[in-house]
PDB file of C-alpha atoms in Angstrom:
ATOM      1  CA  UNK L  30      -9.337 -13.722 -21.441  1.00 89.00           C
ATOM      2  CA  UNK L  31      -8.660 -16.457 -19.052  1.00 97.00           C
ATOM      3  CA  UNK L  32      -6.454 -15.244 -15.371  1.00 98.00           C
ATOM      4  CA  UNK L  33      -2.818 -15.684 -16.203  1.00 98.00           C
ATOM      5  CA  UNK L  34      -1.094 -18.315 -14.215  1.00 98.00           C
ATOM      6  CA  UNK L  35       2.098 -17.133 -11.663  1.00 99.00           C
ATOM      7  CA  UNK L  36       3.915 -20.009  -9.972  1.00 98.00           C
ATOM      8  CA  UNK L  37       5.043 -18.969  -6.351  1.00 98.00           C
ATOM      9  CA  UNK L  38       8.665 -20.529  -5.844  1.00 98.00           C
ATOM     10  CA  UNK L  39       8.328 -19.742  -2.164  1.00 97.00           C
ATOM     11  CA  UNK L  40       7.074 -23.232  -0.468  1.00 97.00           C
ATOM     12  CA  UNK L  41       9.725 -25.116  -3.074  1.00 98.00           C
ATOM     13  CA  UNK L  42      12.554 -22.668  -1.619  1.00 98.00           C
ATOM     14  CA  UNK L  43      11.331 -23.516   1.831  1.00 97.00           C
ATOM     15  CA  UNK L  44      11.581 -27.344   0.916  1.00 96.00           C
ATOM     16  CA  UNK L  45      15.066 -26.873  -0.244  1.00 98.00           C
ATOM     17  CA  UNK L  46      16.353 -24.606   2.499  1.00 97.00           C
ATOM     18  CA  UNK L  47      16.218 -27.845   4.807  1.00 96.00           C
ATOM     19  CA  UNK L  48      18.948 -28.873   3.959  1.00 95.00           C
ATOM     20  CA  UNK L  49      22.130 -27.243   2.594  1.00 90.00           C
ATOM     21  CA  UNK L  50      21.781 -28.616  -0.835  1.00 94.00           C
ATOM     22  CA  UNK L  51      20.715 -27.369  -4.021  1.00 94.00           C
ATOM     23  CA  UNK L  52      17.824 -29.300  -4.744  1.00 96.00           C
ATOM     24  CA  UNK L  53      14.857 -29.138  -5.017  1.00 97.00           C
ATOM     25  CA  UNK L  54      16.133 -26.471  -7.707  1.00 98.00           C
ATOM     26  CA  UNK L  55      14.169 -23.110  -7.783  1.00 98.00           C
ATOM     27  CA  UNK L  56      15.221 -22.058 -10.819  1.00 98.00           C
ATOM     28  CA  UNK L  57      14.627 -25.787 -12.657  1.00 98.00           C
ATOM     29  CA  UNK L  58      11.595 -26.219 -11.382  1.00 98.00           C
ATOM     30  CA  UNK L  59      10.283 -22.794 -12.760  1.00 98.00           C
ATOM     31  CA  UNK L  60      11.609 -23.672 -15.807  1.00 98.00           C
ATOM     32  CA  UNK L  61       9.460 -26.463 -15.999  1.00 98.00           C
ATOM     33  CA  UNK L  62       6.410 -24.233 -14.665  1.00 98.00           C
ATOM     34  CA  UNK L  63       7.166 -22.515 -17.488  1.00 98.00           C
ATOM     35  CA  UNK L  64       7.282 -25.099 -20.151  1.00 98.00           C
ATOM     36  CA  UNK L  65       4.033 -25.816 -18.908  1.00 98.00           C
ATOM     37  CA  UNK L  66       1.973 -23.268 -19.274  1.00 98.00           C
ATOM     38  CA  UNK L  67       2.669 -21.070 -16.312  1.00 98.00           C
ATOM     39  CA  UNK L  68       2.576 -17.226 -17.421  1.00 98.00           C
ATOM     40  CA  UNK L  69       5.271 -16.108 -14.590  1.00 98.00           C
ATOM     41  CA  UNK L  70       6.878 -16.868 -11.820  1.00 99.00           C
ATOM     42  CA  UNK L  71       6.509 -15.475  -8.224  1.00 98.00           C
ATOM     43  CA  UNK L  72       8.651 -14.982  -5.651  1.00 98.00           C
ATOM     44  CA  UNK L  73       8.100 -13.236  -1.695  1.00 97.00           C
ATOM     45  CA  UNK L  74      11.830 -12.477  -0.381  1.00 96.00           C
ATOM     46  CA  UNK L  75      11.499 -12.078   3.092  1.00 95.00           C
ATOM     47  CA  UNK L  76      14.595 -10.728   5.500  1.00 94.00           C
ATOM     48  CA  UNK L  77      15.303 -13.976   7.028  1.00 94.00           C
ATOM     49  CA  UNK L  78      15.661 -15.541   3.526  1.00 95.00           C
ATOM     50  CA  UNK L  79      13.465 -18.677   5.186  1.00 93.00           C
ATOM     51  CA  UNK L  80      12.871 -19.763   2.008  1.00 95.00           C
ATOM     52  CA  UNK L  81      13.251 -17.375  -1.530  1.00 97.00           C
ATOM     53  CA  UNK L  82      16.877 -16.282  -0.909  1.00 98.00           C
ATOM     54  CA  UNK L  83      18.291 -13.283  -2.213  1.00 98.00           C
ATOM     55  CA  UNK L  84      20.583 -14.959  -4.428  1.00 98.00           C
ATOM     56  CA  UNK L  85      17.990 -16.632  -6.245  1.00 98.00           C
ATOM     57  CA  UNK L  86      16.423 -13.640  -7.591  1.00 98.00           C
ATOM     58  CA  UNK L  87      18.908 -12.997 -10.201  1.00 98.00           C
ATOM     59  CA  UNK L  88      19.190 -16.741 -11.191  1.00 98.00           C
ATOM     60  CA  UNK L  89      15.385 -16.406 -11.590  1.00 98.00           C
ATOM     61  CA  UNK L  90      15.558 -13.368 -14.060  1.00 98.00           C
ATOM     62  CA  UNK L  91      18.190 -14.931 -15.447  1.00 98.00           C
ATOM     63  CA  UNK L  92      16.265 -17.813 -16.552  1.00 98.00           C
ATOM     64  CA  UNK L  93      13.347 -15.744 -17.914  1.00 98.00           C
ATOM     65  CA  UNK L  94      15.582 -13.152 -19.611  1.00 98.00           C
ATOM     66  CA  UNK L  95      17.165 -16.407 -21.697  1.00 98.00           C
ATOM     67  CA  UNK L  96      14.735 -18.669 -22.069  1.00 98.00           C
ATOM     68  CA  UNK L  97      11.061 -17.593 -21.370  1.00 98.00           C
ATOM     69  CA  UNK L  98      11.334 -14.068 -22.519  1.00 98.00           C
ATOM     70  CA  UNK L  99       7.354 -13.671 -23.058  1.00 98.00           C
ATOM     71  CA  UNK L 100       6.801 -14.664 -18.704  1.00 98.00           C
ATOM     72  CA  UNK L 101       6.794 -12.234 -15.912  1.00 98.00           C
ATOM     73  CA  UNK L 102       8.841 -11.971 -12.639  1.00 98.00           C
ATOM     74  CA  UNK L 103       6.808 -10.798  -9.872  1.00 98.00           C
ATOM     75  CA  UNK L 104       8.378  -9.679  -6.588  1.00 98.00           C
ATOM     76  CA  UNK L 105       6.652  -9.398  -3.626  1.00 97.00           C
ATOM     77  CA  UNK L 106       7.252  -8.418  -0.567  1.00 96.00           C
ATOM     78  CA  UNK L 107       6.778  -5.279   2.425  1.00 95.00           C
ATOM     79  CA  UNK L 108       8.216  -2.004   0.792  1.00 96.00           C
ATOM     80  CA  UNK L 109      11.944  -1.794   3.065  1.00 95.00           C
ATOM     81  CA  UNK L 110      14.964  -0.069   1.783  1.00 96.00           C
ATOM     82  CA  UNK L 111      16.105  -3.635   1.290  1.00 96.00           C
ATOM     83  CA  UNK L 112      13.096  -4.794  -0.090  1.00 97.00           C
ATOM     84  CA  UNK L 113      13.636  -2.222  -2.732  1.00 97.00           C
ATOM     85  CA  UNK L 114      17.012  -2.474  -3.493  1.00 97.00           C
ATOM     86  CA  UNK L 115      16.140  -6.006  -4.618  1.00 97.00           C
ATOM     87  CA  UNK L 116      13.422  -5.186  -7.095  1.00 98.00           C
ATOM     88  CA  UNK L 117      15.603  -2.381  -8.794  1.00 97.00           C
ATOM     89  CA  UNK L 118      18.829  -4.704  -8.937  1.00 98.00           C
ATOM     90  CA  UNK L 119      16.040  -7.446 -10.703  1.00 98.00           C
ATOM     91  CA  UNK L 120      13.562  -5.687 -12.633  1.00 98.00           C
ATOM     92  CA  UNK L 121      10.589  -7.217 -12.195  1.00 98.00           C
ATOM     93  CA  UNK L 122       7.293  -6.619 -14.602  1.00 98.00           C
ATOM     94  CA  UNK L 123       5.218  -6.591 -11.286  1.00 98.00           C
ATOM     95  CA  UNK L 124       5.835  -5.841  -7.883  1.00 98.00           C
ATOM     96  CA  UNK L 125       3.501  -6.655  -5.668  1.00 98.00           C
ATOM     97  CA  UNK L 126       3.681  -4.991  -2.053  1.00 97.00           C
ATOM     98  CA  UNK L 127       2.141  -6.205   0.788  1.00 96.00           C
ATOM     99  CA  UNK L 128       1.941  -4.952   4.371  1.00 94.00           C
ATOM    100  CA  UNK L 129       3.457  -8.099   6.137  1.00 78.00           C
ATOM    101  CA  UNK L 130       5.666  -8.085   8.966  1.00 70.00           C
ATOM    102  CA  UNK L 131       8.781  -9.641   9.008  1.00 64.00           C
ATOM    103  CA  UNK L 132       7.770 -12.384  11.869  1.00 63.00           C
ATOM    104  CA  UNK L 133       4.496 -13.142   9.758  1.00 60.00           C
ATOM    105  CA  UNK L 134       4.737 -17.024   8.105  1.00 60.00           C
ATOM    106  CA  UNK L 135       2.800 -15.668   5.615  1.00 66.00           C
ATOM    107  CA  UNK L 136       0.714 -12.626   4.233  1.00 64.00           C
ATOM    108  CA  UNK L 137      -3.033 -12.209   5.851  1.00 69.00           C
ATOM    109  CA  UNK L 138      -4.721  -9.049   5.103  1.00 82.00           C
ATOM    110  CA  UNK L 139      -4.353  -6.251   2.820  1.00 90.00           C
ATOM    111  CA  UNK L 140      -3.117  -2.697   3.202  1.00 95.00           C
ATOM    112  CA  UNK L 141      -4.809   0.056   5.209  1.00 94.00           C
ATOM    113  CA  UNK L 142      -5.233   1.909   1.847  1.00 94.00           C
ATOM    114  CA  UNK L 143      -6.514   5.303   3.432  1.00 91.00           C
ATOM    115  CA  UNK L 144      -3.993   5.164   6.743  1.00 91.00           C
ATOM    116  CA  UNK L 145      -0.806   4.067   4.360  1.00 85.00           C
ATOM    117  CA  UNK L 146      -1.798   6.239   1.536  1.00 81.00           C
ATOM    118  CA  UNK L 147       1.285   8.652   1.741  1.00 87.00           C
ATOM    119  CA  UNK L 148       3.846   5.595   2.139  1.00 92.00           C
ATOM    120  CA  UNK L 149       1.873   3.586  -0.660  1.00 96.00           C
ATOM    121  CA  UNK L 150       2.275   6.754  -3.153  1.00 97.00           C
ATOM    122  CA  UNK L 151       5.953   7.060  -2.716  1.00 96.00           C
ATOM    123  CA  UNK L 152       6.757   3.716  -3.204  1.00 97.00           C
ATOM    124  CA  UNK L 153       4.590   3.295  -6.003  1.00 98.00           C
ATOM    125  CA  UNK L 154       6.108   6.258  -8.004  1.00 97.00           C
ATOM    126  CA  UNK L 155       9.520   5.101  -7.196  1.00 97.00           C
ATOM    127  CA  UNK L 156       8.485   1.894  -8.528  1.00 98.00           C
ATOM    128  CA  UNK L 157       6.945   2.478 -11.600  1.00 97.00           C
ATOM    129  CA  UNK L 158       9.806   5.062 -12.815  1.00 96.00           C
ATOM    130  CA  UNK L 159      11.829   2.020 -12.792  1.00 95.00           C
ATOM    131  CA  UNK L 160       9.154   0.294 -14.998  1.00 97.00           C
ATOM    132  CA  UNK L 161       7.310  -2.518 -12.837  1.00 98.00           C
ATOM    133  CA  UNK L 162       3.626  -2.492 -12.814  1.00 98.00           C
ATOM    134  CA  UNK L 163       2.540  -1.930  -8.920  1.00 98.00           C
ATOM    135  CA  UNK L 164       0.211  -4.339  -7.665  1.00 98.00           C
ATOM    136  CA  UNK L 165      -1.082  -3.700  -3.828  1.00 98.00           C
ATOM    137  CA  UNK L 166      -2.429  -6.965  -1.644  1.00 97.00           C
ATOM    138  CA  UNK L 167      -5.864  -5.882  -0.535  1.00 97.00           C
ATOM    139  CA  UNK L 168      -8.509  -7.562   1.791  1.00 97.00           C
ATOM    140  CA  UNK L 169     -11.348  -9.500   0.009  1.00 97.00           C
ATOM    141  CA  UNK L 170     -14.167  -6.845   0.717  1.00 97.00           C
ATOM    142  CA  UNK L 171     -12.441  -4.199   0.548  1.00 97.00           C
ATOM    143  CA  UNK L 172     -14.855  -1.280   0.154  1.00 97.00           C
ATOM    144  CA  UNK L 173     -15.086   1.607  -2.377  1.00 97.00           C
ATOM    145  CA  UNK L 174     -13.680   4.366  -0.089  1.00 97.00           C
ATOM    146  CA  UNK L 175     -10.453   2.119   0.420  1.00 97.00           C
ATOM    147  CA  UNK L 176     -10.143   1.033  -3.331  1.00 97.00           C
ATOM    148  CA  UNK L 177     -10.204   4.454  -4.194  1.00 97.00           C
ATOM    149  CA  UNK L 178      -7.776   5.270  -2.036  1.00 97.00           C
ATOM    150  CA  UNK L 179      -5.816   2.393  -4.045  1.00 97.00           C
ATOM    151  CA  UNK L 180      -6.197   3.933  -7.135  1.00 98.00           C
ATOM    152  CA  UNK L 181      -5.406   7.148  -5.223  1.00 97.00           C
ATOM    153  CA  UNK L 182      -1.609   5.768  -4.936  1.00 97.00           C
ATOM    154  CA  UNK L 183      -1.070   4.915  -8.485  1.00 97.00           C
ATOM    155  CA  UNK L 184      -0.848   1.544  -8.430  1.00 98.00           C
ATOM    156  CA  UNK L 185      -2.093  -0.289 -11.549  1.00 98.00           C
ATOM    157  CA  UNK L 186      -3.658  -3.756  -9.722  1.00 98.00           C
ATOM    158  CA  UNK L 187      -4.935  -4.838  -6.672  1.00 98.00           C
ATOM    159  CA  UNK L 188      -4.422  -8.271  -5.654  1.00 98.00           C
ATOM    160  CA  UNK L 189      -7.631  -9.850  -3.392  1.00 98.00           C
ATOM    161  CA  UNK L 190      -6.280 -11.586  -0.527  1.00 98.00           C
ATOM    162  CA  UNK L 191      -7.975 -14.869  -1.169  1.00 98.00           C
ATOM    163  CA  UNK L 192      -6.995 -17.143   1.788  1.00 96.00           C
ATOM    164  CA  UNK L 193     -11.057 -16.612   3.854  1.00 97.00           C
ATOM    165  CA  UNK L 194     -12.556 -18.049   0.500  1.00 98.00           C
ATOM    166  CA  UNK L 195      -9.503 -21.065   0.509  1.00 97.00           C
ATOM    167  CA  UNK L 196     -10.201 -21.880   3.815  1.00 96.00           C
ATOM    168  CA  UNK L 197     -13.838 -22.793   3.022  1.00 97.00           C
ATOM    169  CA  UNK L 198     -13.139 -25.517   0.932  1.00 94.00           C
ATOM    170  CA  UNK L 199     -15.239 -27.889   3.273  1.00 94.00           C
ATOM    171  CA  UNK L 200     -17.965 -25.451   3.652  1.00 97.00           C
ATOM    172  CA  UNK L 201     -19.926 -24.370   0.573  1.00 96.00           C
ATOM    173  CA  UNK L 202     -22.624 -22.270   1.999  1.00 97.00           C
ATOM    174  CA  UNK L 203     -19.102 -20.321   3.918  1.00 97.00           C
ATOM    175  CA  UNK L 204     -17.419 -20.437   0.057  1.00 97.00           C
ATOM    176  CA  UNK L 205     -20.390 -18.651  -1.608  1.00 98.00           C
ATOM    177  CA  UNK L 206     -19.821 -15.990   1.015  1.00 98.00           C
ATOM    178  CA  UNK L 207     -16.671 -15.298   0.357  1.00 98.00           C
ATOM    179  CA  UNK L 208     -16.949 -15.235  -3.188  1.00 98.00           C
ATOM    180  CA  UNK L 209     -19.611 -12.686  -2.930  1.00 98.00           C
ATOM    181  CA  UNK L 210     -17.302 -10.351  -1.191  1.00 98.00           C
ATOM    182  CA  UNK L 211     -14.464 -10.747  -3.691  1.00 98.00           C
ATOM    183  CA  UNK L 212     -17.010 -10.516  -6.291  1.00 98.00           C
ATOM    184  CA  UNK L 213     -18.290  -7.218  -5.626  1.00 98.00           C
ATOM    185  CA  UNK L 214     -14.463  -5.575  -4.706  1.00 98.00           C
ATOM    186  CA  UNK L 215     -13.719  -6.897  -8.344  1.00 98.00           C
ATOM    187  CA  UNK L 216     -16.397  -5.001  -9.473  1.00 98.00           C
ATOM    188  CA  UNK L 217     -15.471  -1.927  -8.289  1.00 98.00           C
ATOM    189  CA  UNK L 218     -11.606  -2.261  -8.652  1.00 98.00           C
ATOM    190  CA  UNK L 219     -12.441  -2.735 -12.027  1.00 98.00           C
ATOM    191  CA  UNK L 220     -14.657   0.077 -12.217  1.00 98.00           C
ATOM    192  CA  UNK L 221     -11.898   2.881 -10.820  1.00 98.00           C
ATOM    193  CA  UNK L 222      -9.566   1.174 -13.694  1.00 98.00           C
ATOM    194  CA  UNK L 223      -7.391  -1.105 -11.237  1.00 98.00           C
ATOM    195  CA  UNK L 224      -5.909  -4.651 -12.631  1.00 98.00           C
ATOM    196  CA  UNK L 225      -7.291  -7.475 -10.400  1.00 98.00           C
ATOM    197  CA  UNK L 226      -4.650 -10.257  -9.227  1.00 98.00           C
ATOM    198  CA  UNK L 227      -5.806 -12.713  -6.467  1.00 98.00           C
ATOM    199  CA  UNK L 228      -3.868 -15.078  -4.188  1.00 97.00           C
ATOM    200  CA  UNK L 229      -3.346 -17.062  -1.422  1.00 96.00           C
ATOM    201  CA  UNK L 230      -4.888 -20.885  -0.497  1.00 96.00           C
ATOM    202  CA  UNK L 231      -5.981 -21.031  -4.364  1.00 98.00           C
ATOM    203  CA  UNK L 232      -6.363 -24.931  -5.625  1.00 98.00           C
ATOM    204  CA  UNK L 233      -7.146 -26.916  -8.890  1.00 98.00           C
ATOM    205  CA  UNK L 234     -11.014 -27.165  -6.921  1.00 98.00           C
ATOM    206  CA  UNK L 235     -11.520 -23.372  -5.991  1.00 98.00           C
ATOM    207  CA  UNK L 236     -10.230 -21.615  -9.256  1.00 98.00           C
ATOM    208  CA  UNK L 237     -12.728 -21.940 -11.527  1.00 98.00           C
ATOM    209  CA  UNK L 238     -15.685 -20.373  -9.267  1.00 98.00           C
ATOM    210  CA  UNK L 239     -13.290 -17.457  -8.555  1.00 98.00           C
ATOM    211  CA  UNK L 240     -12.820 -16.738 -12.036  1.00 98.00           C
ATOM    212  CA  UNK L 241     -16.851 -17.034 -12.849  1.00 97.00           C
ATOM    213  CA  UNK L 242     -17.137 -14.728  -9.433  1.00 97.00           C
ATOM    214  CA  UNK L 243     -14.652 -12.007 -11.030  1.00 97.00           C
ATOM    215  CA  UNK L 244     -14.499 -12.236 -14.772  1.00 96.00           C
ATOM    216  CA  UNK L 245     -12.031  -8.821 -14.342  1.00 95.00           C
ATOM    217  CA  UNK L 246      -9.747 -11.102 -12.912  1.00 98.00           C
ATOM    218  CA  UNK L 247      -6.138 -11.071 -14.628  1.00 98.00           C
ATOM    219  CA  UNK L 248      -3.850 -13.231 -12.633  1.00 98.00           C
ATOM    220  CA  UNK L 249      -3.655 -15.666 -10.252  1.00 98.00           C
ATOM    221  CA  UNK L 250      -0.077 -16.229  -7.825  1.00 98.00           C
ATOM    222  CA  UNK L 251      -0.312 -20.080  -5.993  1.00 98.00           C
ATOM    223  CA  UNK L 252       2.291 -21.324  -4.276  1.00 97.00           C
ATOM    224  CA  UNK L 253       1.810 -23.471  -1.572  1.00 97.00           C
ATOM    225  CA  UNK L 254      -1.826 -25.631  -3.094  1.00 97.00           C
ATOM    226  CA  UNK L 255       0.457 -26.242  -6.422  1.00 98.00           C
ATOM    227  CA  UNK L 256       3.359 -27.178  -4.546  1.00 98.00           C
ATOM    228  CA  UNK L 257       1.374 -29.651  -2.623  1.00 98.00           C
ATOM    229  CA  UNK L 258      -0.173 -31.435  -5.600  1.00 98.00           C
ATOM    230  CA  UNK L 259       3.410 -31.316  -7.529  1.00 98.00           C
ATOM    231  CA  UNK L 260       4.265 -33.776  -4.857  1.00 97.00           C
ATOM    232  CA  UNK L 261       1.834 -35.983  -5.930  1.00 97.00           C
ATOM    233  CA  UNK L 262       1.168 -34.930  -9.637  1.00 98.00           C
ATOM    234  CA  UNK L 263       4.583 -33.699 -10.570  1.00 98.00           C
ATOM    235  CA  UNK L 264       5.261 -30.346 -11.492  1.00 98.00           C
ATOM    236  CA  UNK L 265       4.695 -30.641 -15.038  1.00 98.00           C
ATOM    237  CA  UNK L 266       1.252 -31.558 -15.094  1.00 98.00           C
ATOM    238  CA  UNK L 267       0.340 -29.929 -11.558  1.00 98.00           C
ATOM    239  CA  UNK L 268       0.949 -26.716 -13.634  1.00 98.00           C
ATOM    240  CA  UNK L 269      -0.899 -27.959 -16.510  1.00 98.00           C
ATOM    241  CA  UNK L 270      -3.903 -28.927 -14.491  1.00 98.00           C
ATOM    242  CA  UNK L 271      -3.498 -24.991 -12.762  1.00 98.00           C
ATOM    243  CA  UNK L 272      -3.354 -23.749 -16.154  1.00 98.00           C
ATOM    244  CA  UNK L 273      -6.618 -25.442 -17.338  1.00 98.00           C
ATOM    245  CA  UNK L 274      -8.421 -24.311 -13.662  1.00 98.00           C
ATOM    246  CA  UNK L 275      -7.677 -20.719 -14.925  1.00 98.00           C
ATOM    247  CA  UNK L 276      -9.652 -21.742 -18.426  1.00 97.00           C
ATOM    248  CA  UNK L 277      -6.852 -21.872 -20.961  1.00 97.00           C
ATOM    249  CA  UNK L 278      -7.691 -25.090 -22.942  1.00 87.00           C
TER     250      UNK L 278
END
C-alpha cells in the first residue's frame, strides 16, 4: 500500500500567528487537506506556541471527530508534563515524540534510543494505555543496536528523520546516499516489527524515490515543502499532487 499522507499545520500556524487574526485558518485549511486526499493531519505544539497553539488542538479534533472521522491526529512534540497533558486532553491516534529542545526552530536528529531508553519506556506505556500509537523520530541510519533499543521501548513506529536526504535536492550523487541509509534502517525497523513514518524537507520531487527506497514505509508528515507550493498551487491541489507523490492514483 501506498505511504499515507499527514498534513503538518505547523508552517500555516506560523503564517497566521503574524498577525493577530484568524486567518490563514488552521482548522479550514485542514479541512480542505482533508477533502483532498490527505490521510491526517499533523501538528508539533511547542511551549512558546510560535505557531500550533494550544487552543487549536481541540478545534483540530474537533473537526476530525465531525467531519473526517476515517483521518488521524498526530501530535508531536518532546515528552514534558505539558506536552502530555495535551495529548491526553486530545486523543490523538499517533503521537509522535521527538527529542527537540524548546529553543530548536525545528526537529534535527532522532532520539538517543539506548541513552533515553528508560524515559522512552515510560512515556510510551503511559501513552499507549491511553490508546495512541507511539511513534519515535529517529536518525536516518540509525543502526540495529539503536532500533532495537526502539523496539525495546514499545513504541509501534519509528519515524526517519528525513531532512539530510531533503537537503540534497540539487545533488543527486549526495541524494542516492542518503536514500541508501534510510533504505537499509527501513529494512531493519521493519524487520524487529516497527511501523516506518518519515519526515521532514519531503517535496512533490523527492517522494516517490523515498517510497521505492523503503517500500515498508507507512506515512509521510510534510509541512513546510506543501505549505510552500500551496502558495503557489493552492491547497487543494498541492495536497492532491502530495497525495499522488505517495502513489495513490
Amino acid at each position: 500500500m501506498p505511504a499515507q499522507l499527514s498534513v503538518n499545520l505547523n508552517a500555516v500556524a506560523m503564517l497566521r500567528n503574524r498577525r493577530d487574526l484568524p486567518w490563514p485558518s488552521v482548522t479550514g485549511l485542514g479541512r480542505i487537506a482533508l477533502q483532498n486526499g490527505a490521510h491526517g493531519l499533523t501538528v508539533h505544539p511547542r511551549p512558546d506556541q510560535r505557531h500550533i497553539r494550544f487552543s487549536d488542538l481541540p478545534e483540530i479534533r474537533a473537526l476530525i471527530d465531525d467531519e473526517f472521522p476515517q483521518a488521524e491526529f498526530n501530535i508531536e512534540g518532546y515528552p514534558t508534563e505539558e506536552f502530555l497533558d495535551l495529548v491526553e486532553a486530545n486523543a490523538p491516534e499517533q503521537v509522535t515524540l521527538v527529542p527537540d529542545d524548546p529553543s530548536q526552530a525545528t526537529s534535527d536528529h532522532g532520539w538517543d534510543f539506548e541513552g533515553k531508553g528508560n524515559l522512552l519506556r515510560s512515556v510510551v506505556e503511559r501513552l499507549k494505555k491511553g490508546g495512541a500509537r507511539v511513534s519515535l523520530f529517529c536518525d536516518p541510519d540509525a543502526t540495529r543496536a539503536a532500533l532495537e533499543a526502539a523496539k525495546a521501548t514499545g513504541a509501534d513506529r519509528v519515524e526517519f528523520y528525513t531532512g539530510p536526504y531533503g537537503g540534497t535536492f540539487d545533488d543527486p550523487a549526495r541524494a542516492a546516499e542518503e536514500l541508501e541509509k534510510l533504505a537499509n534502517s527501513g529494512k531493519i525497523a521493519a524487520e524487529l516489527g516497527l511501523g516506518v513514518n518519515a519526515g521532514h524537507d519531503l517535496t512533490v520531487a523527492n517522494v516517490p524515490a523515498l517510497a521505492r527506497a523503503i517500500p515498508e514505509l507507512l506515512e509521510v508528515s510534510i509541512g513546510h515543502g506543501l505549505t510552500a507550493d500551496a502558495l503557489e498551487y493552492g491547497m487543494a491541489e498541492t495536497v492532491r499532487r502530495f497525495v499522488r507523490a505517495c502513489g495513490h492514483t
